[in-house]
Amino acid sequence: MRLSVGDVLKQLKVEMLATDAADAPARAALDAEVGDHLPWYLRAAIGLGAWLATAFLLGFLLFFLDLDDAMAQIVAGLALTALAVWQRRRTTLEFLRHASVAVALAGFGLVIIGLYNQLDARVTGVIVVVLSATLIRLVPDSVFRFLATLAMVAALYVSVVDERSSWG
């Protein structure tokens, strides 16, 4: 048997453990808790849809924007990343969470490509480490933090090894 919030509050009032003033705060607390729990298959479907929609959007934007210049890649990537981080920090909707992470990763990748085309590999690696650490701190998403950590480790490796100088 599953009790409703009203039944629980009514029983608490009968037992003199709650007053009428407790109804609104209790409902708000429980609604926030219950509203965030979706079954795994719905979360997976929403996430897949968000990532696909973001891929199409980014493909559309990259097709129409001329991003052959490294500086344009860096600026567009920073703008996309900043917008996505801002959106991810303020949204509670599952679709927008996934879409924000996808856009932030795409923007971050664009920044890395632009930096690599513009600068030395070691300098790019150091900048990517700093950007990754900053984004790990700013983005409240475990998937993004994991991927940014991988980017940081790869950038540290490139900073130490610098494959351009070893090949040429």
PDB file of C-alpha atoms in Angstrom:
ATOM      1  CA  MET A   1       0.000   0.000   0.000  1.00  0.00           C
ATOM      2  CA  ARG A   2       1.340   3.368  -1.008  1.00  0.00           C
ATOM      3  CA  LEU A   3       0.382   6.425   1.043  1.00  0.00           C
ATOM      4  CA  SER A   4      -0.117   9.830  -0.485  1.00  0.00           C
ATOM      5  CA  VAL A   5       1.532  12.947   0.887  1.00  0.00           C
ATOM      6  CA  GLY A   6      -1.864  14.106   2.158  1.00  0.00           C
ATOM      7  CA  ASP A   7      -2.374  10.844   4.068  1.00  0.00           C
ATOM      8  CA  VAL A   8       1.030  11.122   5.724  1.00  0.00           C
ATOM      9  CA  LEU A   9       0.460  14.755   6.687  1.00  0.00           C
ATOM     10  CA  LYS A  10      -2.995  13.928   8.035  1.00  0.00           C
ATOM     11  CA  GLN A  11      -1.555  11.128  10.208  1.00  0.00           C
ATOM     12  CA  LEU A  12       1.209  13.411  11.475  1.00  0.00           C
ATOM     13  CA  LYS A  13      -1.409  15.990  12.481  1.00  0.00           C
ATOM     14  CA  VAL A  14      -3.468  13.348  14.294  1.00  0.00           C
ATOM     15  CA  GLU A  15      -0.392  12.305  16.232  1.00  0.00           C
ATOM     16  CA  MET A  16       0.359  16.000  16.976  1.00  0.00           C
ATOM     17  CA  LEU A  17       3.713  15.801  15.195  1.00  0.00           C
ATOM     18  CA  ALA A  18       2.843  18.452  12.584  1.00  0.00           C
ATOM     19  CA  THR A  19       0.692  21.542  12.262  1.00  0.00           C
ATOM     20  CA  ASP A  20      -1.297  22.983   9.372  1.00  0.00           C
ATOM     21  CA  ALA A  21       1.644  25.278   8.612  1.00  0.00           C
ATOM     22  CA  ALA A  22       3.799  22.235   7.755  1.00  0.00           C
ATOM     23  CA  ASP A  23       1.744  21.276   4.695  1.00  0.00           C
ATOM     24  CA  ALA A  24       3.307  23.638   2.142  1.00  0.00           C
ATOM     25  CA  PRO A  25       6.976  23.119   3.120  1.00  0.00           C
ATOM     26  CA  ALA A  26       6.521  19.341   3.328  1.00  0.00           C
ATOM     27  CA  ARG A  27       4.848  19.170  -0.076  1.00  0.00           C
ATOM     28  CA  ALA A  28       7.527  21.386  -1.632  1.00  0.00           C
ATOM     29  CA  ALA A  29      10.328  19.249  -0.200  1.00  0.00           C
ATOM     30  CA  LEU A  30       8.717  15.990  -1.271  1.00  0.00           C
ATOM     31  CA  ASP A  31       7.782  17.248  -4.744  1.00  0.00           C
ATOM     32  CA  ALA A  32      11.370  18.314  -5.381  1.00  0.00           C
ATOM     33  CA  GLU A  33      12.618  14.903  -4.265  1.00  0.00           C
ATOM     34  CA  VAL A  34      10.058  12.821  -6.155  1.00  0.00           C
ATOM     35  CA  GLY A  35      10.091  14.967  -9.300  1.00  0.00           C
ATOM     36  CA  ASP A  36      13.787  14.279  -9.932  1.00  0.00           C
ATOM     37  CA  HIS A  37      13.470  10.479 -10.072  1.00  0.00           C
ATOM     38  CA  LEU A  38      12.789   9.112 -13.535  1.00  0.00           C
ATOM     39  CA  PRO A  39      13.123   5.458 -14.475  1.00  0.00           C
ATOM     40  CA  TRP A  40      16.485   4.628 -16.041  1.00  0.00           C
ATOM     41  CA  TYR A  41      15.000   3.870 -19.457  1.00  0.00           C
ATOM     42  CA  LEU A  42      13.332   7.294 -19.640  1.00  0.00           C
ATOM     43  CA  ARG A  43      16.547   8.994 -18.604  1.00  0.00           C
ATOM     44  CA  ALA A  44      18.420   7.021 -21.280  1.00  0.00           C
ATOM     45  CA  ALA A  45      15.864   7.937 -23.971  1.00  0.00           C
ATOM     46  CA  ILE A  46      15.911  11.600 -22.996  1.00  0.00           C
ATOM     47  CA  GLY A  47      19.707  11.620 -22.923  1.00  0.00           C
ATOM     48  CA  LEU A  48      19.986   9.953 -26.326  1.00  0.00           C
ATOM     49  CA  GLY A  49      17.508  12.424 -27.798  1.00  0.00           C
ATOM     50  CA  ALA A  50      19.369  15.376 -26.323  1.00  0.00           C
ATOM     51  CA  TRP A  51      22.751  14.202 -27.600  1.00  0.00           C
ATOM     52  CA  LEU A  52      21.374  13.519 -31.085  1.00  0.00           C
ATOM     53  CA  ALA A  53      19.560  16.857 -31.227  1.00  0.00           C
ATOM     54  CA  THR A  54      22.716  18.632 -30.110  1.00  0.00           C
ATOM     55  CA  ALA A  55      24.793  16.814 -32.718  1.00  0.00           C
ATOM     56  CA  PHE A  56      22.404  17.923 -35.462  1.00  0.00           C
ATOM     57  CA  LEU A  57      22.341  21.490 -34.151  1.00  0.00           C
ATOM     58  CA  LEU A  58      26.124  21.689 -33.968  1.00  0.00           C
ATOM     59  CA  GLY A  59      26.473  20.121 -37.405  1.00  0.00           C
ATOM     60  CA  PHE A  60      24.064  22.719 -38.771  1.00  0.00           C
ATOM     61  CA  LEU A  61      25.944  25.584 -37.099  1.00  0.00           C
ATOM     62  CA  LEU A  62      29.355  24.343 -38.200  1.00  0.00           C
ATOM     63  CA  PHE A  63      28.106  23.882 -41.750  1.00  0.00           C
ATOM     64  CA  PHE A  64      26.968  27.506 -41.987  1.00  0.00           C
ATOM     65  CA  LEU A  65      29.698  29.134 -39.909  1.00  0.00           C
ATOM     66  CA  ASP A  66      33.131  29.554 -41.423  1.00  0.00           C
ATOM     67  CA  LEU A  67      35.335  28.065 -38.725  1.00  0.00           C
ATOM     68  CA  ASP A  68      38.487  27.430 -40.733  1.00  0.00           C
ATOM     69  CA  ASP A  69      40.442  30.027 -38.765  1.00  0.00           C
ATOM     70  CA  ALA A  70      41.898  28.873 -35.440  1.00  0.00           C
ATOM     71  CA  MET A  71      40.859  32.085 -33.693  1.00  0.00           C
ATOM     72  CA  ALA A  72      37.271  31.672 -34.895  1.00  0.00           C
ATOM     73  CA  GLN A  73      37.304  28.108 -33.548  1.00  0.00           C
ATOM     74  CA  ILE A  74      38.531  29.293 -30.158  1.00  0.00           C
ATOM     75  CA  VAL A  75      36.000  32.129 -29.910  1.00  0.00           C
ATOM     76  CA  ALA A  76      33.067  29.972 -31.068  1.00  0.00           C
ATOM     77  CA  GLY A  77      34.137  27.162 -28.761  1.00  0.00           C
ATOM     78  CA  LEU A  78      34.427  29.469 -25.756  1.00  0.00           C
ATOM     79  CA  ALA A  79      31.030  30.997 -26.530  1.00  0.00           C
ATOM     80  CA  LEU A  80      29.379  27.579 -26.854  1.00  0.00           C
ATOM     81  CA  THR A  81      31.041  26.309 -23.692  1.00  0.00           C
ATOM     82  CA  ALA A  82      30.114  29.394 -21.660  1.00  0.00           C
ATOM     83  CA  LEU A  83      26.515  29.288 -22.850  1.00  0.00           C
ATOM     84  CA  ALA A  84      26.233  25.571 -22.113  1.00  0.00           C
ATOM     85  CA  VAL A  85      27.775  25.895 -18.646  1.00  0.00           C
ATOM     86  CA  TRP A  86      25.410  28.736 -17.823  1.00  0.00           C
ATOM     87  CA  GLN A  87      22.410  26.688 -19.054  1.00  0.00           C
ATOM     88  CA  ARG A  88      23.520  23.542 -17.200  1.00  0.00           C
ATOM     89  CA  ARG A  89      23.896  25.410 -13.918  1.00  0.00           C
ATOM     90  CA  ARG A  90      20.377  26.851 -14.069  1.00  0.00           C
ATOM     91  CA  THR A  91      18.297  24.008 -15.520  1.00  0.00           C
ATOM     92  CA  THR A  92      16.562  21.121 -13.792  1.00  0.00           C
ATOM     93  CA  LEU A  93      15.069  19.546 -16.926  1.00  0.00           C
ATOM     94  CA  GLU A  94      16.676  16.261 -17.959  1.00  0.00           C
ATOM     95  CA  PHE A  95      16.746  17.046 -21.699  1.00  0.00           C
ATOM     96  CA  LEU A  96      18.422  20.417 -21.151  1.00  0.00           C
ATOM     97  CA  ARG A  97      20.941  18.860 -18.765  1.00  0.00           C
ATOM     98  CA  HIS A  98      22.098  16.410 -21.416  1.00  0.00           C
ATOM     99  CA  ALA A  99      21.970  18.981 -24.207  1.00  0.00           C
ATOM    100  CA  SER A 100      24.013  21.432 -22.138  1.00  0.00           C
ATOM    101  CA  VAL A 101      26.681  18.830 -21.453  1.00  0.00           C
ATOM    102  CA  ALA A 102      26.837  17.879 -25.138  1.00  0.00           C
ATOM    103  CA  VAL A 103      27.158  21.521 -26.235  1.00  0.00           C
ATOM    104  CA  ALA A 104      29.784  22.209 -23.556  1.00  0.00           C
ATOM    105  CA  LEU A 105      31.838  19.224 -24.702  1.00  0.00           C
ATOM    106  CA  ALA A 106      31.537  20.241 -28.345  1.00  0.00           C
ATOM    107  CA  GLY A 107      32.569  23.800 -27.514  1.00  0.00           C
ATOM    108  CA  PHE A 108      35.451  22.573 -25.377  1.00  0.00           C
ATOM    109  CA  GLY A 109      36.584  20.324 -28.236  1.00  0.00           C
ATOM    110  CA  LEU A 110      36.423  23.252 -30.628  1.00  0.00           C
ATOM    111  CA  VAL A 111      38.566  25.318 -28.241  1.00  0.00           C
ATOM    112  CA  ILE A 112      41.127  22.497 -28.042  1.00  0.00           C
ATOM    113  CA  ILE A 113      41.283  22.171 -31.836  1.00  0.00           C
ATOM    114  CA  GLY A 114      41.669  25.935 -32.257  1.00  0.00           C
ATOM    115  CA  LEU A 115      44.389  26.122 -29.622  1.00  0.00           C
ATOM    116  CA  TYR A 116      46.248  23.180 -31.148  1.00  0.00           C
ATOM    117  CA  ASN A 117      46.129  24.834 -34.589  1.00  0.00           C
ATOM    118  CA  GLN A 118      47.277  28.191 -33.202  1.00  0.00           C
ATOM    119  CA  LEU A 119      49.865  27.300 -30.538  1.00  0.00           C
ATOM    120  CA  ASP A 120      52.568  24.834 -29.640  1.00  0.00           C
ATOM    121  CA  ALA A 121      51.309  21.471 -28.359  1.00  0.00           C
ATOM    122  CA  ARG A 122      52.827  21.950 -24.898  1.00  0.00           C
ATOM    123  CA  VAL A 123      51.273  25.372 -24.447  1.00  0.00           C
ATOM    124  CA  THR A 124      47.950  23.983 -25.680  1.00  0.00           C
ATOM    125  CA  GLY A 125      48.237  21.151 -23.165  1.00  0.00           C
ATOM    126  CA  VAL A 126      48.829  23.549 -20.281  1.00  0.00           C
ATOM    127  CA  ILE A 127      45.885  25.749 -21.318  1.00  0.00           C
ATOM    128  CA  VAL A 128      43.622  22.698 -21.659  1.00  0.00           C
ATOM    129  CA  VAL A 129      44.628  21.534 -18.169  1.00  0.00           C
ATOM    130  CA  VAL A 130      43.657  24.933 -16.745  1.00  0.00           C
ATOM    131  CA  LEU A 131      40.389  25.031 -18.728  1.00  0.00           C
ATOM    132  CA  SER A 132      39.531  21.467 -17.695  1.00  0.00           C
ATOM    133  CA  ALA A 133      40.137  22.217 -14.026  1.00  0.00           C
ATOM    134  CA  THR A 134      37.981  25.335 -14.283  1.00  0.00           C
ATOM    135  CA  LEU A 135      35.154  23.504 -16.043  1.00  0.00           C
ATOM    136  CA  ILE A 136      35.278  20.617 -13.567  1.00  0.00           C
ATOM    137  CA  ARG A 137      34.694  23.183 -10.855  1.00  0.00           C
ATOM    138  CA  LEU A 138      31.912  25.027 -12.734  1.00  0.00           C
ATOM    139  CA  VAL A 139      29.831  22.238 -14.311  1.00  0.00           C
ATOM    140  CA  PRO A 140      27.644  20.297 -11.885  1.00  0.00           C
ATOM    141  CA  ASP A 141      27.532  17.122 -13.980  1.00  0.00           C
ATOM    142  CA  SER A 142      29.396  13.881 -13.298  1.00  0.00           C
ATOM    143  CA  VAL A 143      29.599  12.829 -16.976  1.00  0.00           C
ATOM    144  CA  PHE A 144      31.100  16.157 -17.971  1.00  0.00           C
ATOM    145  CA  ARG A 145      33.513  16.085 -15.035  1.00  0.00           C
ATOM    146  CA  PHE A 146      34.666  12.603 -15.996  1.00  0.00           C
ATOM    147  CA  LEU A 147      35.260  13.592 -19.631  1.00  0.00           C
ATOM    148  CA  ALA A 148      36.970  16.843 -18.625  1.00  0.00           C
ATOM    149  CA  THR A 149      39.235  14.834 -16.332  1.00  0.00           C
ATOM    150  CA  LEU A 150      40.141  12.564 -19.269  1.00  0.00           C
ATOM    151  CA  ALA A 151      40.889  15.674 -21.338  1.00  0.00           C
ATOM    152  CA  MET A 152      43.054  16.977 -18.513  1.00  0.00           C
ATOM    153  CA  VAL A 153      45.039  13.738 -18.304  1.00  0.00           C
ATOM    154  CA  ALA A 154      45.519  13.688 -22.090  1.00  0.00           C
ATOM    155  CA  ALA A 155      46.587  17.340 -22.035  1.00  0.00           C
ATOM    156  CA  LEU A 156      49.097  16.622 -19.266  1.00  0.00           C
ATOM    157  CA  TYR A 157      50.509  13.798 -21.351  1.00  0.00           C
ATOM    158  CA  VAL A 158      50.787  16.039 -24.416  1.00  0.00           C
ATOM    159  CA  SER A 159      52.380  18.779 -22.305  1.00  0.00           C
ATOM    160  CA  VAL A 160      55.066  16.401 -21.139  1.00  0.00           C
ATOM    161  CA  VAL A 161      55.652  14.438 -24.339  1.00  0.00           C
ATOM    162  CA  ASP A 162      54.830  16.991 -27.100  1.00  0.00           C
ATOM    163  CA  GLU A 163      54.442  14.672 -30.044  1.00  0.00           C
ATOM    164  CA  ARG A 164      55.049  17.405 -32.630  1.00  0.00           C
ATOM    165  CA  SER A 165      58.665  17.847 -31.598  1.00  0.00           C
ATOM    166  CA  SER A 166      59.318  14.103 -31.375  1.00  0.00           C
ATOM    167  CA  TRP A 167      58.023  13.461 -34.906  1.00  0.00           C
ATOM    168  CA  GLY A 168      59.717  16.304 -36.665  1.00  0.00           C
TER     169      GLY A 168
END
